[in-house]
Amino acid sequence: MSVEIEWPLACGPEAVWRHLTDMRSLHEWLGVPLRVDVRVEGVVEIDHGDGAVCVSRVLACDPELRHLKVTWEFPEEPESVLSVSVGAGATDSSDESSALLLRHDGLGVLVDEYRDGWRTHLTYFAASLAGEPLAMREFWNVHEQLVEQGSHGRD
């Protein structure tokens, strides 16, 4: 089973791609970067807290097409595959908006849990991109609020 989310952003595709692959911004929206090598066959390690370290192998990275595909190896879960692409916004051709398309395959019974988790991470990503990062200590509170609000409308 898969999660697919298209997330509109108020920055151009180049700025979104730079922020997505910038090790210095990862702690504001995903977790603490331990190792980041965003080249094919590179490894990305992110500490999500409480000893949960996700190790990903880069399967594809194309800065020109703004596409990244990695394995997702989270503790005590089967390996899955995460793909992220950044394109122009659907309604604005002035390079002032973009859309981030996230697809996470191979989730099985974890699909709903990951859908809500990615929505929370993308909320944090948008705030970080705007230069107004949210406090990571509030992540689970924000997550709970999004679930309660029925944020499923952004798929």
Coordinates of N, CA and C in Angstrom, one line a residue:
M1 N 0.8 -1.2 0.0 CA 0.0 0.0 0.0 C 0.9 1.2 0.0
S2 N 0.4 2.3 -0.5 CA 1.1 3.5 -0.7 C 0.4 4.8 -0.2
V3 N 1.2 5.8 0.1 CA 0.7 7.1 0.4 C 1.2 8.0 -0.8
E4 N 0.3 8.8 -1.3 CA 0.7 9.8 -2.3 C 0.1 11.1 -1.9
I5 N 0.9 12.2 -1.7 CA 0.4 13.5 -1.3 C 1.0 14.5 -2.3
E6 N 0.2 15.4 -2.7 CA 0.7 16.6 -3.5 C 0.5 17.8 -2.6
W7 N 1.6 18.5 -2.3 CA 1.6 19.6 -1.3 C 2.0 20.9 -2.0
P8 N 1.0 21.8 -2.1 CA 1.3 23.1 -2.7 C 2.2 24.0 -1.8
L9 N 3.2 24.7 -2.4 CA 4.1 25.5 -1.6 C 4.2 26.9 -2.3
A10 N 4.4 27.9 -1.5 CA 4.5 29.3 -1.9 C 5.9 29.8 -2.3
C11 N 6.7 28.9 -2.8 CA 8.0 29.2 -3.3 C 8.2 28.5 -4.6
G12 N 9.1 29.0 -5.4 CA 9.4 28.3 -6.7 C 10.1 27.0 -6.6
P13 N 10.0 26.1 -7.6 CA 10.6 24.8 -7.5 C 12.0 24.7 -7.1
E14 N 12.9 25.6 -7.6 CA 14.3 25.6 -7.3 C 14.5 25.8 -5.8
A15 N 13.8 26.8 -5.2 CA 14.0 27.0 -3.8 C 13.5 25.8 -3.0
V16 N 12.4 25.2 -3.4 CA 11.9 24.0 -2.7 C 12.9 22.9 -2.8
W17 N 13.4 22.6 -4.0 CA 14.4 21.6 -4.1 C 15.7 21.8 -3.2
R18 N 16.2 23.0 -3.2 CA 17.3 23.3 -2.4 C 17.0 23.1 -0.9
H19 N 15.9 23.5 -0.5 CA 15.5 23.3 0.9 C 15.3 21.8 1.2
L20 N 14.7 21.1 0.3 CA 14.5 19.7 0.5 C 15.8 18.9 0.7
T21 N 16.8 19.3 0.0 CA 18.1 18.5 -0.1 C 19.2 19.2 0.8
D22 N 18.9 20.2 1.5 CA 19.8 21.0 2.3 C 19.9 20.3 3.7
M23 N 21.1 19.8 4.0 CA 21.3 19.2 5.3 C 21.0 20.1 6.5
R24 N 21.3 21.4 6.3 CA 21.1 22.4 7.3 C 19.6 22.6 7.7
S25 N 18.7 22.3 6.8 CA 17.3 22.5 7.1 C 16.5 21.3 7.6
L26 N 17.1 20.1 7.4 CA 16.5 18.8 7.8 C 16.0 18.8 9.2
H27 N 16.7 19.3 10.1 CA 16.4 19.3 11.6 C 15.1 20.1 11.8
E28 N 14.7 21.0 10.9 CA 13.5 21.9 11.1 C 12.3 21.2 10.7
W29 N 12.4 20.1 9.9 CA 11.1 19.5 9.4 C 11.1 18.0 9.4
L30 N 12.3 17.3 9.5 CA 12.3 15.9 9.4 C 12.9 15.2 10.6
G31 N 14.0 15.6 11.0 CA 14.8 15.1 12.2 C 16.2 15.5 12.1
V32 N 17.0 15.0 13.0 CA 18.4 15.4 13.1 C 19.2 14.6 12.1
P33 N 19.9 15.3 11.2 CA 20.7 14.6 10.2 C 22.0 14.1 10.8
L34 N 22.2 12.8 10.6 CA 23.4 12.2 11.1 C 24.4 12.0 10.0
R35 N 23.9 11.7 8.8 CA 24.7 11.6 7.6 C 23.8 11.9 6.4
V36 N 24.3 12.7 5.5 CA 23.5 13.1 4.3 C 24.4 13.1 3.1
D37 N 24.2 12.1 2.3 CA 24.9 12.1 1.0 C 23.9 11.8 -0.1
V38 N 23.4 12.9 -0.6 CA 22.2 12.8 -1.6 C 22.8 12.7 -3.0
R39 N 23.5 11.6 -3.2 CA 23.9 11.1 -4.5 C 23.5 9.7 -4.7
V40 N 23.3 9.2 -5.9 CA 23.0 7.8 -6.1 C 24.0 7.0 -5.4
E41 N 23.4 6.0 -4.6 CA 24.2 5.1 -3.8 C 24.7 5.7 -2.5
G42 N 24.3 7.0 -2.3 CA 24.7 7.7 -1.0 C 23.7 7.2 0.1
V43 N 24.1 7.6 1.3 CA 23.3 7.2 2.5 C 22.8 8.4 3.2
V44 N 21.6 8.4 3.6 CA 21.0 9.5 4.4 C 20.5 8.8 5.7
E45 N 21.0 9.3 6.8 CA 20.6 8.9 8.2 C 20.0 10.0 8.9
I46 N 18.8 9.8 9.4 CA 18.0 10.8 10.2 C 17.6 10.3 11.5
D47 N 17.9 11.0 12.6 CA 17.5 10.6 13.9 C 16.2 11.3 14.2
H48 N 15.1 10.5 14.3 CA 13.8 11.0 14.6 C 13.5 11.1 16.1
G49 N 14.4 10.8 16.9 CA 14.2 10.9 18.3 C 13.9 9.6 19.0
D50 N 14.2 9.5 20.2 CA 13.9 8.3 21.0 C 14.6 7.0 20.4
G51 N 15.7 7.2 19.8 CA 16.5 6.1 19.3 C 16.0 5.6 17.9
A52 N 15.1 6.3 17.3 CA 14.5 5.9 16.0 C 15.4 6.6 14.9
V53 N 16.3 5.8 14.3 CA 17.1 6.3 13.3 C 16.7 5.6 12.0
C54 N 16.4 6.5 11.0 CA 16.0 6.0 9.7 C 17.2 6.0 8.8
V55 N 17.5 4.9 8.1 CA 18.7 4.8 7.2 C 18.1 4.7 5.8
S56 N 18.5 5.5 4.9 CA 18.0 5.5 3.5 C 19.1 5.4 2.6
R57 N 19.0 4.6 1.5 CA 19.9 4.5 0.4 C 19.3 5.3 -0.7
V58 N 20.1 6.2 -1.3 CA 19.6 7.0 -2.5 C 19.6 6.1 -3.7
L59 N 18.4 5.9 -4.3 CA 18.2 5.1 -5.5 C 18.3 6.0 -6.7
A60 N 17.8 7.2 -6.6 CA 17.8 8.2 -7.7 C 17.9 9.6 -7.2
C61 N 18.6 10.4 -7.8 CA 18.7 11.9 -7.4 C 19.0 12.6 -8.7
D62 N 18.0 13.4 -9.1 CA 18.2 14.2 -10.3 C 17.8 15.7 -10.0
P63 N 18.8 16.5 -9.7 CA 18.5 17.9 -9.4 C 17.9 18.7 -10.6
E64 N 18.2 18.3 -11.8 CA 17.6 19.0 -12.9 C 16.1 18.7 -13.0
L65 N 15.7 17.5 -12.8 CA 14.3 17.1 -12.8 C 13.7 17.3 -11.4
R66 N 14.5 17.6 -10.4 CA 14.1 17.8 -9.0 C 13.3 16.6 -8.5
H67 N 14.0 15.4 -8.6 CA 13.4 14.1 -8.2 C 14.4 13.4 -7.3
L68 N 13.9 12.8 -6.2 CA 14.7 12.1 -5.3 C 13.9 10.8 -4.9
K69 N 14.6 9.7 -4.9 CA 14.0 8.4 -4.6 C 15.0 7.6 -3.7
V70 N 14.5 7.2 -2.5 CA 15.3 6.6 -1.5 C 14.6 5.4 -0.9
T71 N 15.4 4.4 -0.4 CA 14.8 3.4 0.5 C 14.5 4.1 1.8
W72 N 13.5 3.5 2.5 CA 13.1 4.0 3.8 C 13.2 2.8 4.8
E73 N 14.3 2.9 5.6 CA 14.5 1.7 6.5 C 14.4 2.3 8.0
F74 N 13.2 2.2 8.5 CA 12.8 2.6 9.8 C 12.9 1.4 10.7
P75 N 13.4 1.6 12.0 CA 13.5 0.5 12.9 C 12.2 -0.3 13.1
E76 N 12.3 -1.6 13.0 CA 11.2 -2.5 13.3 C 10.0 -2.4 12.3
E77 N 10.4 -1.9 11.0 CA 9.4 -1.9 9.9 C 10.0 -2.4 8.7
P78 N 9.2 -3.0 7.8 CA 9.8 -3.5 6.6 C 10.3 -2.3 5.7
E79 N 11.3 -2.6 4.9 CA 11.9 -1.5 4.1 C 10.8 -1.1 3.1
S80 N 10.8 0.2 2.8 CA 9.8 0.8 1.8 C 10.6 1.7 1.0
V81 N 9.9 2.4 0.0 CA 10.6 3.3 -0.9 C 9.8 4.6 -0.9
L82 N 10.6 5.7 -0.8 CA 10.1 7.1 -0.8 C 10.6 7.8 -2.0
S83 N 9.6 8.4 -2.7 CA 10.0 9.3 -3.9 C 9.4 10.7 -3.6
V84 N 10.2 11.7 -4.0 CA 9.8 13.1 -3.8 C 10.2 13.8 -5.1
S85 N 9.2 14.5 -5.7 CA 9.5 15.3 -6.9 C 8.9 16.7 -6.6
V86 N 9.6 17.7 -7.2 CA 9.1 19.1 -7.1 C 8.9 19.6 -8.5
G87 N 7.7 20.2 -8.7 CA 7.3 20.8 -9.9 C 6.7 22.2 -9.8
A88 N 6.4 22.8 -10.9 CA 5.8 24.1 -10.9 C 4.4 24.0 -10.3
G89 N 3.9 25.1 -9.7 CA 2.6 25.1 -9.1 C 1.5 25.0 -10.2
A90 N 0.4 24.4 -9.9 CA -0.6 24.2 -10.9 C -1.3 25.5 -11.4
T91 N -1.3 26.5 -10.5 CA -2.1 27.7 -10.9 C -1.2 29.0 -11.1
D92 N 0.1 28.8 -10.9 CA 1.0 30.0 -11.0 C 2.2 29.7 -11.9
S93 N 2.3 30.3 -13.0 CA 3.5 30.0 -13.9 C 4.6 31.1 -13.6
S94 N 4.5 31.9 -12.6 CA 5.5 32.9 -12.4 C 6.7 32.5 -11.5
D95 N 6.8 31.2 -11.3 CA 7.9 30.6 -10.5 C 7.8 31.0 -9.0
E96 N 6.6 31.4 -8.6 CA 6.4 31.8 -7.2 C 5.7 30.8 -6.4
S97 N 5.4 29.7 -7.0 CA 4.8 28.6 -6.3 C 5.3 27.2 -6.9
S98 N 5.0 26.2 -6.2 CA 5.4 24.9 -6.7 C 4.5 23.8 -6.0
A99 N 4.7 22.6 -6.4 CA 4.0 21.5 -5.8 C 5.0 20.4 -5.5
L100 N 5.0 19.9 -4.3 CA 5.9 18.8 -3.9 C 5.0 17.5 -3.9
L101 N 5.4 16.6 -4.7 CA 4.7 15.3 -4.8 C 5.5 14.2 -4.1
L102 N 4.9 13.7 -3.0 CA 5.5 12.7 -2.2 C 4.8 11.4 -2.4
R103 N 5.5 10.3 -2.7 CA 4.9 9.0 -2.8 C 5.8 8.0 -2.0
H104 N 5.1 7.3 -1.1 CA 5.8 6.4 -0.2 C 5.1 5.0 -0.4
D105 N 5.9 4.1 -1.0 CA 5.4 2.8 -1.4 C 5.9 1.7 -0.5
G106 N 5.1 0.6 -0.4 CA 5.4 -0.5 0.4 C 5.1 -0.4 1.9
L107 N 4.1 0.3 2.2 CA 3.8 0.6 3.6 C 2.9 -0.4 4.3
G108 N 2.2 -1.2 3.5 CA 1.3 -2.2 4.1 C 0.3 -1.6 5.1
V109 N 0.2 -2.2 6.2 CA -0.8 -1.8 7.2 C -0.4 -0.4 7.9
L110 N 0.8 0.1 7.6 CA 1.2 1.4 8.2 C 0.8 2.6 7.3
V111 N 0.0 2.4 6.3 CA -0.3 3.4 5.3 C -1.0 4.6 6.0
D112 N -2.0 4.4 6.8 CA -2.7 5.5 7.5 C -1.8 6.3 8.4
E113 N -1.0 5.5 9.2 CA 0.0 6.2 10.1 C 1.0 7.1 9.4
Y114 N 1.5 6.6 8.3 CA 2.4 7.3 7.5 C 1.8 8.5 6.8
R115 N 0.5 8.4 6.3 CA -0.2 9.5 5.7 C -0.2 10.7 6.6
D116 N -0.7 10.4 7.9 CA -0.8 11.5 8.9 C 0.6 12.0 9.2
G117 N 1.6 11.1 9.3 CA 3.0 11.5 9.7 C 3.6 12.4 8.6
W118 N 3.4 12.0 7.3 CA 3.9 12.9 6.2 C 3.2 14.2 6.1
R119 N 1.9 14.3 6.4 CA 1.2 15.5 6.4 C 1.8 16.5 7.5
T120 N 2.2 15.9 8.6 CA 2.8 16.7 9.7 C 4.1 17.2 9.3
H121 N 5.0 16.3 8.7 CA 6.3 16.7 8.3 C 6.2 17.7 7.2
L122 N 5.3 17.6 6.3 CA 5.1 18.6 5.2 C 4.6 19.9 5.7
T123 N 3.8 19.9 6.8 CA 3.4 21.2 7.5 C 4.7 21.8 8.0
Y124 N 5.6 21.1 8.7 CA 6.8 21.6 9.2 C 7.7 22.0 8.1
F125 N 7.8 21.3 6.9 CA 8.6 21.7 5.8 C 8.2 23.0 5.3
A126 N 6.9 23.2 5.1 CA 6.4 24.5 4.5 C 6.7 25.7 5.5
A127 N 6.6 25.5 6.8 CA 7.0 26.5 7.7 C 8.5 26.8 7.7
S128 N 9.3 25.8 7.6 CA 10.7 25.9 7.5 C 11.1 26.6 6.2
L129 N 10.5 26.3 5.1 CA 10.8 26.9 3.8 C 10.4 28.4 3.9
A130 N 9.4 28.7 4.6 CA 9.0 30.1 4.7 C 9.8 30.9 5.7
G131 N 10.8 30.2 6.4 CA 11.6 30.9 7.3 C 11.0 31.1 8.7
E132 N 10.0 30.3 9.0 CA 9.2 30.3 10.2 C 9.1 28.9 10.8
P133 N 10.2 28.3 11.1 CA 10.2 26.9 11.6 C 9.3 26.7 12.8
L134 N 8.6 25.6 12.9 CA 7.8 25.2 14.0 C 8.7 24.5 15.0
A135 N 8.4 24.5 16.3 CA 9.2 23.8 17.3 C 9.0 22.3 17.2
M136 N 10.1 21.6 17.0 CA 10.0 20.1 16.9 C 9.4 19.5 18.2
R137 N 9.6 20.1 19.3 CA 9.0 19.5 20.5 C 7.5 19.5 20.5
E138 N 6.9 20.3 19.5 CA 5.4 20.3 19.4 C 4.9 19.4 18.3
F139 N 5.8 18.6 17.7 CA 5.5 17.7 16.5 C 4.2 16.9 16.8
W140 N 4.2 16.2 17.9 CA 3.1 15.2 18.1 C 1.8 16.0 18.4
N141 N 1.9 17.2 19.0 CA 0.7 18.0 19.2 C 0.1 18.5 17.9
V142 N 1.0 18.9 17.0 CA 0.6 19.4 15.6 C 0.0 18.2 14.9
H143 N 0.7 17.0 15.0 CA 0.2 15.8 14.4 C -1.2 15.5 14.8
E144 N -1.4 15.5 16.1 CA -2.8 15.2 16.7 C -3.8 16.2 16.2
Q145 N -3.5 17.5 16.1 CA -4.4 18.5 15.6 C -4.7 18.2 14.2
L146 N -3.8 17.9 13.3 CA -4.0 17.6 11.9 C -4.9 16.4 11.8
V147 N -4.7 15.4 12.6 CA -5.6 14.2 12.5 C -7.0 14.6 12.9
E148 N -7.1 15.3 14.0 CA -8.5 15.7 14.5 C -9.2 16.6 13.5
Q149 N -8.4 17.4 12.7 CA -9.0 18.3 11.7 C -9.4 17.6 10.5
G150 N -9.1 16.3 10.4 CA -9.4 15.5 9.2 C -8.6 16.1 8.0
S151 N -7.3 16.2 8.1 CA -6.5 16.8 7.1 C -6.4 16.0 5.8
H152 N -7.2 14.9 5.7 CA -7.1 14.1 4.6 C -7.4 14.7 3.2
G153 N -7.9 15.9 3.3 CA -8.3 16.6 2.0 C -7.1 17.1 1.2
R154 N -5.9 17.0 1.6 CA -4.7 17.5 0.9 C -4.1 16.4 0.0
D155 N -4.6 15.3 -0.1 CA -4.0 14.2 -0.9 C -4.2 14.6 -2.4

